[in-house]
Coordinates of C-alpha atoms in Angstrom, one line a residue:
X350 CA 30.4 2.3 7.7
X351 CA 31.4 0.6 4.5
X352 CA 30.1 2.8 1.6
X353 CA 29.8 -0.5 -0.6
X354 CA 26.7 -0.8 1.9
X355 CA 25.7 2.7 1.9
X356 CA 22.5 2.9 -0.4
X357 CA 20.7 6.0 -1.4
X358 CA 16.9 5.5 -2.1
X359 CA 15.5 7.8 -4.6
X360 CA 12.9 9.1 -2.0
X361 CA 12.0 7.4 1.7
X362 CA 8.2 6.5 0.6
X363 CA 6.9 2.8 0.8
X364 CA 6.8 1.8 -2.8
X365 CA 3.3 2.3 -4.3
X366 CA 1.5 1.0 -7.2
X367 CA -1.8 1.4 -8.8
X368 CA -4.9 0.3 -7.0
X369 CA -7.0 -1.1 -10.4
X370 CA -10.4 -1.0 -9.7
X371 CA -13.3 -1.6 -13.0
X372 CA -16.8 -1.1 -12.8
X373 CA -19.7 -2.7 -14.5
X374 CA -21.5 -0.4 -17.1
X375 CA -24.9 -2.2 -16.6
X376 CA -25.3 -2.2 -12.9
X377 CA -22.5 -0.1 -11.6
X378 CA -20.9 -2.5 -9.2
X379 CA -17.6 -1.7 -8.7
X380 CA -14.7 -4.0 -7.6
X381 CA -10.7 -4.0 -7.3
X382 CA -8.8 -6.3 -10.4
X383 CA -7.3 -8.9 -8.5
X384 CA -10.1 -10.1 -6.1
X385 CA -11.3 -12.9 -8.4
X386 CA -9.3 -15.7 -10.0
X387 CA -11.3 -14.6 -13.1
X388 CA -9.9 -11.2 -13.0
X389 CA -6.9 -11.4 -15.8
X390 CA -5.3 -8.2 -17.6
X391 CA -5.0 -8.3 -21.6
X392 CA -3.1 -6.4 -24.5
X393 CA -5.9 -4.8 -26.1
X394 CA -6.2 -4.6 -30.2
X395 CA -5.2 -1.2 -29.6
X396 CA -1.8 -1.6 -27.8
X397 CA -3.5 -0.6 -24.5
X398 CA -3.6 -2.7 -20.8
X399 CA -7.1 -3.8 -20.7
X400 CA -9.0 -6.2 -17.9
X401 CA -10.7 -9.3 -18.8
X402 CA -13.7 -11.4 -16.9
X403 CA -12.2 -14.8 -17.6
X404 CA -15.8 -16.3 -16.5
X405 CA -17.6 -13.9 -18.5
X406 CA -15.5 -13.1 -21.0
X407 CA -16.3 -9.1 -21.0
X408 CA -13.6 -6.5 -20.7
X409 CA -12.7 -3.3 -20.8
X410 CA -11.9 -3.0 -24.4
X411 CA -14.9 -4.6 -25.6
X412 CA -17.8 -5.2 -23.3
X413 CA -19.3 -4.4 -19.7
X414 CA -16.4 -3.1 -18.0
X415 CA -15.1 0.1 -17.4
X416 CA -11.8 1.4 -15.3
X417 CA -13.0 3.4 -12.7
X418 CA -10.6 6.1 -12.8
X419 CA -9.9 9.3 -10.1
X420 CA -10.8 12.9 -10.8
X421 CA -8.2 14.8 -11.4
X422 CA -7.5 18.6 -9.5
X423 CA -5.7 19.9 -12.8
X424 CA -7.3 20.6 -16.7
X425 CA -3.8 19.3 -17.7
X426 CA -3.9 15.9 -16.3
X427 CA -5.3 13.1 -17.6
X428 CA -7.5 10.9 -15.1
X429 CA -5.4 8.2 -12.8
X430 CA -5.6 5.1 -11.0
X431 CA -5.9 5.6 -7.1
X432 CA -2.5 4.9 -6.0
X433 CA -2.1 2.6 -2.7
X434 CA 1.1 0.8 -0.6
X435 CA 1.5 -2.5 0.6
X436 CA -0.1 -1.3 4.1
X437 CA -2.9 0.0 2.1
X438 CA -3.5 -3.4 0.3
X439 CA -3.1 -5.2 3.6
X440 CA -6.5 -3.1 4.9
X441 CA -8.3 -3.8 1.8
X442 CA -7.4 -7.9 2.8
X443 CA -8.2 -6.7 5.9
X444 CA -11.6 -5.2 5.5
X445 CA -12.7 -8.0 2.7
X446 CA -12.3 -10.6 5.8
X447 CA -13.8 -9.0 7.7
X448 CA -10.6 -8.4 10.4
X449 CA -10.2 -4.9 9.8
X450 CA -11.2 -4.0 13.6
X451 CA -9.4 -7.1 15.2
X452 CA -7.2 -6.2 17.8
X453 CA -4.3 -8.8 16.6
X454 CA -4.2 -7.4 13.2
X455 CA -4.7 -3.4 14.3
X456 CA -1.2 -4.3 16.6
X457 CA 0.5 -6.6 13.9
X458 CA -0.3 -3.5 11.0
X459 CA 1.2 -1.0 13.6
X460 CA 4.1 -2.9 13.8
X461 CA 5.4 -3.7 10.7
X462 CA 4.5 0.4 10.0
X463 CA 6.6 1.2 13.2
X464 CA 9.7 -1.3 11.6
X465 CA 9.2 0.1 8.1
X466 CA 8.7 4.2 9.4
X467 CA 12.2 3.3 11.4
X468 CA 14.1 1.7 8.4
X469 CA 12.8 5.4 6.0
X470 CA 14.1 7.2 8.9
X471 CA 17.4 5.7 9.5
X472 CA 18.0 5.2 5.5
X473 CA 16.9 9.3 4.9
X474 CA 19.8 9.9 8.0
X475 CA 22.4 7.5 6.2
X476 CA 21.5 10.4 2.8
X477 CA 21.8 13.1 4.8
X478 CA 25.3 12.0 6.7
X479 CA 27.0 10.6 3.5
X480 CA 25.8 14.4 2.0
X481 CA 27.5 16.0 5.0
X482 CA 30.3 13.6 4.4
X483 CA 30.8 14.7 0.9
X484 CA 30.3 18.6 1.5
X485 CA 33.2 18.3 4.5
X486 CA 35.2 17.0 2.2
X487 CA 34.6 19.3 -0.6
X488 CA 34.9 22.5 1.6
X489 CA 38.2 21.0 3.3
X490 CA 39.7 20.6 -0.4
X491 CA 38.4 23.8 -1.3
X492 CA 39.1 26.2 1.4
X493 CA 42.1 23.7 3.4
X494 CA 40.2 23.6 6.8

């Protein structure tokens, strides 16, 4: 194998980014930012990432919304966003149209995980043979075996 093409991921997880979800402080109803074209994100007046109601015009920072934020296990941590991959995102899709159960999608989802599980595996194998690689070589020039 050509080692230009060799590429060692920092860690063989799908990629995963915040799953931002606000509630209303009057009625509780919670929902995930992105559902609504009204949902937009702003800089608040106090340097901090803050959602906006475009219809409404409420936010976070001033207003009727609150983030809705996970419990944390720890005294030292601060609270955090629920965290969520792109197979993750696809159920909540999913489950919003109401497919969630349907056979094509339950095969289609196992399938693209099957094709990503198999990409991690082979990529953590390529680490762990260009590591092997490097130690042979190390012990040959050490020891001349």
């Amino acid at each position: 194998m050509n080692e230009s093409n060799i590429q060692i991921m920092r860690s063989t997880f799908l990629t995963s980014t915040p799953l931002i979800k606000v509630k209303d402080k009057d009625d509780g109803e919670c929902c995930v930012v992105g559902d609504s074209p009204h949902d937009q994100f702003i800089l608040g007046k106090d340097g901090g990432m803050h959602y906006m109601n475009l219809q409404c015009c409420e936010s976070t920072e001033y207003g009727a919304y609150k983030f809705e934020l996970e419990e944390v296990p720890f005294d030292y941590m601060d609270k955090t966003f629920e965290k969520v991959d792109f197979l993750d995102l696809m159920d909540l899709d999913a489950e919003r149209l109401g497919i969630i159960n349907d056979f094509s999608y339950i095969q289609l989802r196992s399938d693209i995980k099957k094709i990503f599980d198999k990409a991690m595996n082979e990529k953590e194998q390529e680490k762990v043979n260009k590591l092997s690689e490097i130690l042979e070589k190390h012990f040959e020039e050490e020891f001349g075996e």
